[in-house]
XYZ file of C-alpha atoms in Angstrom:
746
model
C 0.000 0.000 0.000
C 1.388 3.396 -1.006
C 1.177 6.551 1.097
C -1.346 8.043 -1.339
C -3.667 5.008 -1.058
C -3.399 5.132 2.744
C -4.380 8.821 2.744
C -7.387 8.112 0.524
C -8.647 5.334 2.825
C -8.204 7.523 5.933
C -10.129 10.375 4.290
C -12.916 8.013 3.190
C -13.217 6.529 6.713
C -13.353 10.011 8.222
C -16.187 10.982 5.882
C -18.123 7.823 6.765
C -17.750 8.497 10.514
C -18.931 12.090 10.067
C -21.951 10.873 8.108
C -22.727 8.269 10.771
C -22.379 10.851 13.523
C -24.782 13.253 11.786
C -27.327 10.477 11.238
C -27.146 9.450 14.914
C -27.445 13.049 16.053
C -30.499 13.625 13.867
C -32.112 10.390 15.073
C -31.789 11.551 18.682
C -33.672 14.786 17.872
C -36.680 13.051 16.208
C -40.185 13.499 17.807
C -41.551 10.735 20.052
C -44.215 9.584 17.599
C -41.614 9.165 14.822
C -39.039 7.341 16.925
C -41.038 4.511 18.343
C -38.260 2.110 17.307
C -35.788 3.738 19.644
C -37.904 3.843 22.786
C -36.101 0.822 24.146
C -32.699 2.553 23.939
C -31.849 4.283 27.206
C -30.749 7.885 27.143
C -27.407 6.976 28.710
C -26.549 4.586 25.872
C -27.442 7.237 23.322
C -24.994 9.682 24.909
C -22.304 7.003 25.016
C -22.838 6.350 21.319
C -22.400 10.034 20.507
C -19.257 10.260 22.607
C -17.794 7.137 20.959
C -18.444 8.501 17.515
C -16.849 11.819 18.481
C -13.747 10.127 19.883
C -13.506 7.927 16.796
C -13.688 11.020 14.594
C -10.889 12.664 16.591
C -8.783 9.503 16.353
C -9.199 9.393 12.604
C -8.165 13.057 12.340
C -5.047 12.375 14.389
C -4.318 9.369 12.202
C -4.667 11.530 9.096
C -2.237 14.061 10.589
C 0.228 11.246 11.343
C -0.130 10.036 7.753
C 0.867 13.505 6.522
C 3.965 13.442 8.702
C 4.831 9.970 7.380
C 4.476 11.250 3.810
C 6.898 14.122 4.529
C 9.365 11.690 6.065
C 8.994 9.439 3.022
C 9.805 12.369 0.688
C 12.914 13.132 2.732
C 13.935 9.475 2.557
C 13.541 9.509 -1.240
C 15.755 12.595 -1.515
C 18.324 11.010 0.795
C 18.263 7.849 -1.307
C 18.905 9.863 -4.503
C 21.809 11.692 -2.845
C 23.231 8.408 -1.562
C 22.962 6.868 -5.042
C 24.808 9.832 -6.589
C 27.499 9.613 -3.915
C 27.759 5.847 -4.444
C 28.193 6.391 -8.196
C 30.904 8.982 -7.545
C 32.822 6.612 -5.294
C 32.302 3.870 -7.878
C 33.969 6.026 -10.531
C 36.805 6.854 -8.145
C 37.195 3.128 -7.479
C 37.258 2.258 -11.194
C 39.710 4.955 -12.293
C 42.073 4.867 -9.308
C 45.729 4.537 -10.399
C 46.347 1.721 -7.888
C 44.645 -1.643 -8.006
C 41.729 -2.201 -5.612
C 40.024 -5.520 -4.826
C 37.067 -6.515 -2.656
C 37.014 -10.147 -1.482
C 35.227 -12.316 1.033
C 37.143 -13.485 4.143
C 38.594 -16.409 2.132
C 40.128 -14.020 -0.466
C 37.589 -14.908 -3.176
C 37.385 -11.838 -5.437
C 33.998 -10.105 -5.424
C 34.941 -6.865 -7.186
C 38.041 -5.447 -8.930
C 38.828 -2.119 -10.582
C 40.529 -1.578 -13.947
C 44.024 -1.091 -12.505
C 43.870 -4.373 -10.572
C 42.557 -6.233 -13.611
C 45.364 -4.801 -15.742
C 48.002 -5.804 -13.180
C 46.630 -9.366 -12.971
C 46.166 -9.570 -16.787
C 42.450 -10.370 -16.528
C 39.247 -8.532 -17.289
C 37.377 -7.257 -14.186
C 34.389 -9.485 -14.948
C 36.466 -12.669 -15.241
C 38.270 -11.944 -11.975
C 35.025 -12.240 -10.014
C 34.820 -15.614 -8.281
C 38.540 -16.389 -8.501
C 40.763 -16.731 -5.457
C 43.327 -13.980 -5.060
C 45.738 -16.627 -3.756
C 46.203 -18.072 -7.271
C 47.906 -14.812 -8.282
C 50.439 -15.039 -5.446
C 53.794 -16.632 -6.297
C 53.980 -20.284 -5.228
C 56.879 -19.760 -2.821
C 54.918 -17.087 -0.913
C 51.507 -18.748 -0.614
C 52.236 -20.285 2.817
C 52.917 -16.802 4.226
C 49.873 -15.492 2.340
C 47.510 -17.955 4.030
C 49.070 -17.175 7.418
C 48.455 -13.463 6.940
C 44.948 -14.254 5.670
C 44.171 -16.001 8.964
C 45.253 -12.833 10.802
C 42.980 -10.753 8.603
C 40.043 -13.014 9.470
C 40.623 -12.092 13.122
C 40.023 -8.414 12.301
C 43.629 -7.237 11.962
C 44.812 -4.811 9.253
C 48.048 -5.096 7.262
C 49.899 -2.161 5.693
C 52.651 -2.213 3.026
C 52.836 -6.002 2.814
C 55.398 -6.922 0.078
C 54.182 -9.876 -2.009
C 55.428 -11.360 -5.289
C 52.459 -11.346 -7.688
C 52.263 -13.749 -10.637
C 49.786 -12.423 -13.278
C 48.194 -14.790 -15.735
C 50.449 -15.259 -18.766
C 52.858 -12.499 -17.744
C 56.024 -11.994 -15.724
C 55.821 -11.693 -11.958
C 56.346 -8.415 -10.139
C 56.771 -7.203 -6.566
C 53.672 -5.517 -5.157
C 52.720 -3.815 -1.912
C 49.422 -4.943 -0.375
C 47.398 -2.924 2.114
C 44.428 -4.893 3.495
C 41.580 -3.720 5.727
C 38.834 -6.038 7.045
C 35.119 -5.222 6.740
C 33.186 -6.085 9.919
C 29.490 -6.290 10.708
C 28.015 -4.634 13.839
C 28.843 -7.727 15.896
C 32.541 -7.482 14.975
C 32.596 -10.464 12.617
C 34.761 -10.119 9.490
C 32.507 -10.338 6.424
C 34.923 -9.112 3.743
C 38.358 -7.749 2.916
C 39.458 -4.669 0.975
C 42.827 -4.820 -0.795
C 45.016 -2.139 -2.328
C 47.529 -3.481 -4.880
C 50.473 -1.213 -5.752
C 53.147 -2.253 -8.268
C 56.436 -1.518 -6.503
C 58.466 -2.132 -9.657
C 56.967 0.872 -11.446
C 56.804 3.039 -8.312
C 60.424 2.419 -7.356
C 61.600 2.948 -10.915
C 59.772 6.270 -11.149
C 61.022 7.382 -7.737
C 64.605 6.435 -8.546
C 64.479 8.117 -11.953
C 62.937 11.292 -10.549
C 65.436 11.339 -7.703
C 68.333 10.787 -10.100
C 67.150 13.473 -12.528
C 66.447 15.928 -9.712
C 69.827 15.362 -8.067
C 71.657 15.607 -11.390
C 69.845 18.812 -12.341
C 70.518 20.268 -8.889
C 74.200 19.391 -9.206
C 74.380 21.087 -12.615
C 72.636 24.217 -11.297
C 74.998 24.421 -8.324
C 78.110 23.998 -10.504
C 77.145 26.362 -13.321
C 79.235 29.495 -13.961
C 76.219 31.804 -14.115
C 74.063 33.021 -11.257
C 70.518 31.651 -11.100
C 67.703 32.823 -8.873
C 63.969 32.113 -8.646
C 61.697 35.057 -7.745
C 58.035 35.206 -6.826
C 55.509 37.610 -8.371
C 56.632 40.406 -5.988
C 60.345 40.025 -6.757
C 61.241 38.204 -3.539
C 64.060 35.667 -3.859
C 62.825 32.094 -3.340
C 65.788 29.913 -4.374
C 69.262 30.560 -5.742
C 72.490 28.764 -6.571
C 75.839 29.456 -4.841
C 77.200 31.263 -7.910
C 74.601 34.039 -7.594
C 75.627 34.725 -3.998
C 79.324 34.677 -4.954
C 78.753 37.103 -7.857
C 76.833 39.592 -5.715
C 79.378 39.256 -2.879
C 77.012 39.381 0.080
C 75.987 36.953 2.851
C 72.906 34.784 2.438
C 70.705 36.930 4.705
C 71.455 40.056 2.627
C 71.191 38.407 -0.789
C 67.437 38.938 -1.317
C 67.335 42.712 -0.556
C 70.612 43.274 -2.439
C 69.257 41.606 -5.585
C 65.976 43.537 -5.357
C 67.833 46.865 -5.030
C 70.168 46.024 -7.917
C 67.184 45.128 -10.131
C 65.465 48.415 -9.048
C 62.312 46.539 -8.023
C 62.039 48.462 -4.737
C 61.237 51.775 -6.402
C 59.129 52.976 -9.334
C 60.854 53.176 -12.686
C 61.386 51.483 -16.015
C 62.796 48.237 -14.619
C 59.973 47.738 -12.129
C 57.501 48.526 -14.948
C 59.077 45.824 -17.136
C 58.889 43.368 -14.229
C 55.175 44.133 -13.755
C 54.610 43.592 -17.487
C 56.390 40.249 -17.151
C 54.161 39.146 -14.272
C 51.039 40.317 -16.137
C 52.014 38.183 -19.135
C 52.469 41.169 -21.462
C 56.040 40.069 -22.225
C 58.017 36.853 -21.845
C 61.436 38.221 -20.869
C 63.743 41.249 -20.838
C 67.510 41.711 -20.710
C 69.689 44.518 -19.327
C 73.392 45.236 -18.880
C 73.956 46.872 -15.497
C 76.978 48.074 -13.511
C 77.401 46.722 -10.003
C 79.115 48.693 -7.256
C 79.764 46.558 -4.201
C 83.086 46.310 -2.370
C 82.855 42.525 -1.909
C 81.524 41.703 -5.387
C 83.958 40.287 -7.973
C 81.906 41.675 -10.873
C 81.718 45.217 -12.210
C 79.188 44.676 -15.003
C 76.486 42.022 -15.276
C 74.062 40.968 -18.013
C 70.715 40.347 -16.329
C 68.096 38.199 -18.085
C 64.670 37.969 -16.445
C 62.161 35.460 -17.885
C 58.706 34.303 -16.881
C 58.360 30.643 -15.843
C 55.313 29.021 -17.427
C 53.107 28.157 -14.469
C 50.598 25.313 -14.184
C 47.155 25.349 -12.612
C 48.503 24.337 -9.193
C 51.717 26.386 -9.191
C 52.151 30.108 -8.403
C 53.689 32.568 -10.849
C 57.491 32.633 -10.666
C 60.340 34.341 -12.508
C 63.825 33.031 -13.333
C 66.714 35.486 -12.997
C 69.985 34.762 -14.870
C 73.107 36.831 -14.121
C 76.216 36.667 -16.331
C 79.522 38.358 -15.552
C 80.452 40.615 -18.503
C 83.054 42.663 -16.624
C 85.901 41.346 -18.788
C 84.020 42.187 -21.979
C 83.408 45.724 -20.737
C 87.079 46.133 -19.706
C 88.284 44.904 -23.103
C 85.949 47.320 -24.841
C 87.155 50.212 -22.650
C 90.802 49.293 -23.301
C 90.133 49.196 -27.042
C 88.607 52.674 -26.913
C 91.596 53.955 -24.880
C 94.010 52.416 -27.374
C 92.170 54.073 -30.256
C 92.276 57.462 -28.533
C 95.961 56.977 -27.668
C 96.765 56.122 -31.293
C 94.894 59.189 -32.491
C 96.857 61.390 -30.034
C 100.177 59.922 -31.232
C 99.232 60.558 -34.845
C 98.352 64.164 -34.033
C 101.687 64.688 -32.205
C 103.615 63.211 -35.136
C 101.799 65.502 -37.544
C 102.669 68.555 -35.400
C 106.354 67.535 -35.180
C 106.546 66.933 -38.922
C 105.042 70.306 -39.634
C 107.458 72.031 -37.193
C 110.552 70.327 -38.720
C 109.826 71.614 -42.238
C 111.971 74.746 -43.260
C 110.229 78.025 -43.362
C 109.452 79.080 -46.885
C 107.242 81.500 -48.528
C 103.999 79.853 -49.044
C 100.956 81.162 -50.709
C 98.419 82.725 -48.532
C 96.146 79.932 -47.334
C 92.546 80.184 -48.306
C 90.200 81.440 -45.695
C 88.721 78.691 -43.522
C 85.385 77.314 -44.581
C 82.282 78.332 -42.739
C 81.639 75.735 -39.989
C 77.890 75.930 -40.512
C 78.339 75.177 -44.212
C 80.539 72.134 -43.449
C 78.039 70.731 -40.970
C 75.208 71.227 -43.454
C 77.158 69.468 -46.208
C 78.000 66.612 -43.839
C 74.332 66.281 -42.862
C 73.253 66.194 -46.505
C 75.863 63.530 -47.238
C 74.701 61.439 -44.272
C 71.057 61.839 -45.310
C 71.916 60.709 -48.853
C 73.680 57.617 -47.521
C 70.856 56.661 -45.148
C 68.129 57.373 -47.708
C 69.694 54.915 -50.159
C 69.150 52.114 -47.638
C 65.949 50.052 -47.578
C 66.101 49.941 -43.765
C 64.383 52.566 -41.631
C 66.535 55.025 -39.635
C 64.823 57.259 -37.084
C 66.278 59.582 -34.427
C 64.033 60.756 -31.583
C 64.799 63.076 -28.673
C 64.102 62.433 -25.002
C 60.456 63.504 -25.405
C 59.827 60.963 -28.163
C 59.658 63.472 -31.036
C 61.548 62.637 -34.214
C 64.410 64.887 -35.245
C 65.404 62.760 -38.238
C 63.645 60.148 -40.425
C 65.268 58.725 -43.561
C 63.434 58.620 -46.878
C 62.539 54.903 -46.746
C 60.813 55.295 -43.367
C 58.941 58.437 -44.450
C 57.684 56.773 -47.642
C 56.512 53.746 -45.650
C 54.073 56.002 -43.785
C 53.148 57.996 -46.898
C 54.890 61.198 -45.739
C 57.860 63.296 -46.722
C 60.951 63.532 -44.547
C 60.094 67.077 -43.486
C 56.543 66.077 -42.502
C 57.926 63.429 -40.108
C 60.063 65.908 -38.144
C 58.537 66.697 -34.758
C 56.005 63.869 -34.891
C 55.606 61.046 -32.351
C 54.475 57.432 -32.583
C 50.917 58.615 -31.986
C 51.053 60.779 -35.131
C 52.272 57.742 -37.136
C 49.129 55.757 -36.195
C 50.932 53.169 -34.063
C 48.723 51.177 -31.661
C 48.558 52.129 -27.984
C 50.252 48.930 -26.797
C 53.091 49.365 -29.286
C 53.534 53.039 -28.292
C 53.747 52.071 -24.624
C 56.315 49.361 -25.411
C 58.478 51.680 -27.558
C 58.353 54.536 -25.018
C 59.395 52.241 -22.163
C 62.269 50.839 -24.182
C 63.369 54.354 -25.213
C 63.517 55.444 -21.571
C 65.507 52.324 -20.656
C 68.040 52.961 -23.422
C 68.412 56.621 -22.412
C 68.817 55.666 -18.742
C 71.117 52.645 -18.988
C 72.905 53.330 -22.262
C 72.383 49.711 -23.349
C 70.907 48.793 -26.724
C 67.609 46.905 -26.998
C 66.518 44.671 -29.890
C 62.966 43.433 -30.431
C 60.361 42.700 -33.122
C 57.209 44.627 -34.014
C 54.394 44.590 -36.573
C 53.666 47.955 -38.252
C 51.026 49.119 -40.708
C 52.554 50.907 -43.710
C 51.226 52.102 -47.047
C 52.214 48.704 -48.471
C 50.261 46.811 -45.817
C 51.084 45.128 -42.526
C 54.734 44.087 -42.225
C 56.999 42.566 -39.595
C 60.168 44.418 -38.560
C 63.166 43.806 -36.340
C 64.362 46.991 -34.649
C 67.312 48.086 -32.511
C 67.375 51.106 -30.166
C 70.766 52.712 -29.433
C 71.526 55.764 -27.305
C 73.066 58.762 -29.117
C 75.251 60.773 -26.708
C 75.681 64.539 -26.954
C 78.947 66.476 -26.493
C 78.695 66.183 -22.707
C 78.431 62.374 -22.952
C 74.788 62.300 -21.874
C 72.043 60.490 -23.731
C 70.339 63.179 -25.707
C 68.587 61.067 -28.353
C 67.853 57.499 -29.465
C 68.614 55.991 -32.878
C 66.083 53.358 -33.993
C 66.873 51.056 -36.918
C 64.076 48.963 -38.485
C 64.791 45.943 -40.721
C 61.980 44.370 -42.772
C 61.441 40.690 -41.872
C 58.315 40.123 -43.963
C 60.113 38.404 -46.831
C 62.017 36.156 -44.445
C 58.823 35.127 -42.660
C 57.036 34.615 -45.968
C 59.941 32.460 -47.098
C 59.662 30.406 -43.921
C 55.906 30.037 -44.416
C 56.449 29.043 -48.047
C 59.067 26.515 -46.981
C 56.670 25.079 -44.396
C 53.896 24.839 -46.995
C 56.290 23.184 -49.436
C 57.319 20.665 -46.787
C 53.664 19.986 -45.974
C 52.864 19.451 -49.659
C 55.878 17.182 -49.988
C 54.695 15.148 -46.996
C 51.209 15.008 -48.517
C 52.701 13.863 -51.813
C 54.727 11.150 -50.079
C 51.634 9.978 -48.207
C 49.643 9.937 -51.447
C 52.423 8.042 -53.226
C 52.561 5.524 -50.395
C 48.775 5.171 -50.566
C 48.921 4.584 -54.327
C 51.713 2.034 -53.902
C 49.705 0.159 -51.278
C 46.625 0.352 -53.491
C 48.563 -1.136 -56.410
C 49.849 -3.851 -54.095
C 46.400 -4.744 -52.789
C 44.911 -4.785 -56.301
C 47.685 -7.121 -57.399
C 47.169 -9.429 -54.433
C 43.381 -9.439 -54.759
C 43.424 -10.152 -58.500
C 46.315 -12.622 -58.562
C 44.408 -15.585 -57.094
C 41.259 -15.449 -59.317
C 43.341 -14.708 -62.436
C 45.654 -17.648 -61.727
C 42.605 -19.861 -61.217
C 41.060 -18.708 -64.515
C 44.315 -19.204 -66.429
C 44.940 -22.665 -64.956
C 41.389 -23.881 -65.663
C 41.422 -22.408 -69.178
C 44.787 -24.069 -69.824
C 43.391 -27.386 -68.621
C 40.385 -27.122 -70.947
C 42.686 -26.132 -73.817
C 45.038 -29.068 -73.313
C 42.194 -31.532 -72.638
C 39.528 -30.778 -75.254
C 38.239 -34.335 -75.107
C 37.431 -34.446 -71.406
C 36.239 -37.691 -69.900
C 32.923 -36.372 -68.730
C 30.769 -33.400 -69.489
C 30.408 -32.696 -65.779
C 34.152 -32.213 -65.443
C 34.137 -29.566 -68.190
C 31.107 -27.898 -66.652
C 32.902 -27.777 -63.270
C 35.903 -25.913 -64.688
C 33.671 -23.516 -66.633
C 31.731 -22.740 -63.448
C 34.991 -22.110 -61.599
C 36.117 -19.745 -64.377
C 32.784 -17.940 -64.254
C 32.882 -17.658 -60.455
C 36.388 -16.183 -60.433
C 35.425 -13.748 -63.214
C 32.523 -12.606 -61.026
C 34.947 -12.241 -58.143
C 37.223 -10.023 -60.253
C 34.212 -7.923 -61.226
C 33.250 -7.646 -57.545
C 36.786 -6.536 -56.611
C 36.775 -3.849 -59.314
C 33.360 -2.623 -58.149
C 34.659 -2.503 -54.569
C 37.649 -0.420 -55.667
C 35.367 1.995 -57.541
C 33.173 2.311 -54.444
C 36.232 3.022 -52.264
C 37.328 5.702 -54.749
C 33.898 7.384 -54.585
C 33.883 7.322 -50.797
C 37.421 8.745 -50.549
C 36.557 11.487 -53.061
C 33.313 12.206 -51.112
C 31.303 11.688 -54.299
C 28.986 9.022 -52.900
C 25.422 10.140 -52.202
C 23.170 7.970 -50.049
C 19.894 6.838 -51.634
C 17.649 6.431 -48.582
C 14.547 4.250 -48.856
C 12.275 2.387 -46.472
C 13.346 -1.234 -46.041
C 13.089 -4.292 -43.811
C 16.534 -5.579 -42.846
C 15.397 -9.061 -41.749
C 14.413 -10.380 -45.229
C 17.355 -8.451 -46.709
C 19.837 -10.380 -44.536
C 18.082 -13.696 -45.209
C 18.172 -13.063 -48.970
C 21.897 -12.211 -48.925
C 22.707 -15.363 -46.923
C 20.730 -17.518 -49.389
C 22.507 -15.979 -52.404
C 25.955 -16.486 -50.864
C 25.185 -20.121 -49.951
C 24.002 -20.844 -53.507
C 27.119 -19.272 -55.043
C 29.530 -21.074 -52.693
C 27.913 -24.319 -51.503
C 31.270 -25.644 -50.281
C 31.568 -22.927 -47.632
C 30.285 -23.417 -44.054
C 26.621 -22.730 -43.466
C 25.554 -19.264 -42.291
C 22.826 -19.080 -39.667
C 20.715 -15.991 -39.057
C 19.453 -14.806 -35.658
C 17.161 -11.798 -35.529
C 13.660 -10.474 -35.049
C 10.846 -11.123 -37.510
C 11.118 -7.596 -38.880
C 13.447 -4.629 -38.582
C 12.090 -1.575 -40.381
C 14.016 1.609 -41.019
C 15.396 4.044 -43.587
C 18.740 3.323 -45.286
C 20.650 2.885 -48.533
C 19.758 -0.668 -49.600
C 22.492 -0.953 -52.230
C 25.228 0.187 -49.852
C 23.929 -2.099 -47.101
C 24.035 -5.074 -49.481
C 27.660 -4.312 -50.406
C 28.619 -3.896 -46.767
C 26.912 -7.076 -45.527
C 28.190 -9.146 -48.461
C 31.800 -8.199 -47.755
C 31.143 -8.631 -44.034
C 29.991 -12.241 -44.510
C 32.717 -13.067 -47.051
C 35.351 -11.736 -44.636
C 33.849 -13.942 -41.917
C 34.209 -16.935 -44.231
C 37.765 -15.964 -45.068
C 39.086 -15.346 -41.567
C 37.027 -17.777 -39.471
C 38.590 -21.149 -38.537
C 37.991 -23.978 -40.983
C 34.609 -25.731 -40.611
C 33.602 -23.145 -38.008
C 29.894 -22.181 -38.152
C 29.082 -18.589 -39.128
C 26.258 -16.758 -37.374
C 24.877 -13.337 -38.328
C 23.003 -11.629 -35.495
C 20.628 -8.707 -36.141
C 19.406 -6.478 -33.290
C 17.166 -3.400 -33.723
C 17.007 -0.951 -30.821
C 16.324 2.797 -30.358
C 16.675 3.801 -34.034
C 19.893 1.797 -34.270
C 20.690 -1.524 -35.876
C 23.484 -3.838 -34.747
C 25.047 -6.542 -36.951
C 27.236 -9.010 -35.067
C 29.295 -12.022 -36.231
C 31.049 -14.101 -33.532
C 33.598 -16.823 -34.249
C 35.210 -19.500 -32.120
C 38.847 -19.189 -33.169
C 41.977 -18.453 -31.189
C 41.267 -14.723 -30.885
C 43.723 -11.928 -31.561
C 45.941 -9.687 -29.395
C 44.869 -6.127 -28.566
C 47.659 -4.629 -30.706
C 46.145 -6.226 -33.816
C 42.582 -5.272 -32.883
C 43.481 -1.566 -33.148
C 44.651 -1.889 -36.783
C 42.369 -4.659 -38.018
C 40.304 -2.300 -40.195
C 43.227 -0.227 -41.477
C 43.799 -0.204 -45.205
C 45.405 -3.412 -46.560
C 46.027 -4.902 -43.099
C 46.034 -8.691 -42.771
C 45.868 -10.471 -39.441
C 48.913 -12.648 -38.783
C 47.085 -15.966 -38.131
C 45.456 -15.855 -41.600
C 48.439 -15.034 -43.782
C 47.688 -18.043 -45.966
C 44.341 -16.583 -47.031
C 44.260 -15.143 -50.555
C 43.880 -11.384 -50.662
C 44.923 -8.694 -48.203
C 41.946 -7.451 -46.253
C 40.155 -5.396 -48.939
C 36.811 -6.747 -47.754
C 37.216 -5.503 -44.188
C 38.561 -2.207 -45.484
C 35.448 -1.734 -47.648
C 33.212 -2.651 -44.712
C 34.909 0.068 -42.630
C 34.428 2.631 -45.440
C 30.724 1.732 -45.787
C 30.182 1.964 -42.032
C 31.890 5.369 -41.814
C 29.953 6.891 -44.708
C 26.672 5.867 -43.002
C 27.738 7.441 -39.713
C 28.158 4.137 -37.883
C 30.887 2.365 -35.945
C 32.661 -0.991 -36.231
C 34.511 -2.693 -33.404
C 36.086 -6.025 -32.557
C 36.120 -7.780 -29.196
C 38.562 -10.625 -28.771
C 39.970 -12.715 -25.965
C 42.684 -15.320 -26.085
C 41.298 -18.810 -26.749
C 37.764 -17.391 -26.652
C 37.305 -16.203 -30.228
C 36.453 -12.805 -31.663
C 33.243 -10.861 -32.247
C 32.956 -8.133 -34.885
C 30.098 -5.674 -34.293
C 28.689 -3.055 -36.685
C 26.380 -0.369 -35.306
C 24.473 1.871 -37.753
C 21.841 4.567 -37.274
C 18.437 3.391 -38.480
C 15.931 6.261 -38.637
C 12.321 5.159 -38.589
C 10.101 5.981 -41.592
C 7.776 8.917 -41.072
C 4.140 7.969 -40.692
C 1.733 10.182 -42.609
C -1.354 11.309 -40.720
C -4.576 9.883 -42.174
């Protein structure tokens, strides 16, 4: 009885009691002459009857109220049951996909349940493990100890990290760690065991490899000749190698603040701005050459490279800092400049001495010196002519970012004259905001540090969007201060286009090689498929030619039938190849009609049996009818090749059975066999083009039938799969969509 039915009965009983109570109450109020039948009933009994009916009515009302409370409790129980079922399903999924093996057994170690990892370790499917004793997978020499420990587990004890040698079925043994916990009922009796199986061979190998790699990498980092440091998103030093501390020349407790001050991260400026851009992901790295003034530091100049470390979802943002000592390079460069200046001074002194040693003689009056302004103007024109003949862009901007010089190539790229570019900024040249910000920051860095910066940028010119590589260099004034910045742009568009063209050429070459390989395999499969029927036709024709006077007419008829059958087979192969070509070229159009698959399958089986009576019989298992919409011609081709392939690859004299199942606008064709099965590695490539399973190498042909079946299944939007187990045979299953025909309204 449901809660709703119970409520209905309670309500009905309450109504009946109320009706009875009203009738009794009315009967008590009747006149004396109309109630002669009740004269024998005493007044006291009448009052008792009314009170009983009233109490019964109250009891029924209380019962109805209790039924409502029970219904609310039942609703809560239903919700709790749904939540428990969802939680149980979640734990079931965790159990199935856990990386370690998990088993559930009874107290005698008979397996009741196993997850995928345990089944894989024991080389069994989870379903076939059920009912088997876990002891059979323990190495023989350790079973005595296993049964001893099992007796302890039956007493309610738990075992952790129990090393046991496991012997999987048909595979090599391995050392495993078992953790076992008993399951007890409320009375404390052990009713089951839960096992965790961990392969120690893989775990120890991974741990040893990770430990070896980590120690080797740590040794390399500690012995490297460059300083390495790991910073967090605020610039705080997290880890560092000894070389970094030695290069900065400070104790460990002062290393973090010293590095932050040297990188200028403790105050606003260009370097802290670049670091913030790095953390925000606006750039991947930046590089600077900086002087270092510390009495205990062995370096005078350092090249600092700061790069963002690609973080994962569970790791914080971090930055790698690389410091190289370039003091020697700077000293060599300074010595070269001193040597050049010294050589120039010597040459000037020699010229003065040579001029003083010459005898005084009357010399013509020297021409008046040239106007310095005129010489500078001529030199500027000469320099402009030289720079304008270059295809690269040359721009000079002052500290405010305004251009004081632009060569002709750069001006033409923006559709302006050289004079029109003077005094303009990046904003006037229609450069994007992000690019302007990047160029301004780099200009300030070059002016401040004196170090050149190279980068790449994409600019929009009158010829379209192009990629450029540019270099910023500080231009010092007479006082040696940075008064301007020289920017050189080099067009990289042709180089990138060449790389893209090379990549496309390589891709086309790879496509050509794949196509050539496909054609070669196609020629091979055609040769293999046609060789056997052609050889049969030639041999039978030769026999008939050399034996015109055959002993019997039946013998001649037999050879003619064989020739005709092989000719039909050749025609079928050619038709299959044409169908494959149409499918690959996507030229095949489905001709959908209403059909019944049950008589279609029966008709195909009958035709095949009549054509090849020597082959094993094919049985059909299916419903009386299976209606749907499909391409009948394509289905015939697919099922014919499916059955012929079953004949070809099934064991000799093995019965063939075609199963047909219609369900939920889908149709399933299934053919099981009872052979030796095939390994999983061959199942994955069974339907690849021109593949032939190793146990059937003696069969004529090379798998064209299965290949065509796969093509037909794919073009109809279906799926084909094979299930196989060792010594248990194989089952090939085809699943196709089968839309139902629309029914017209009368």
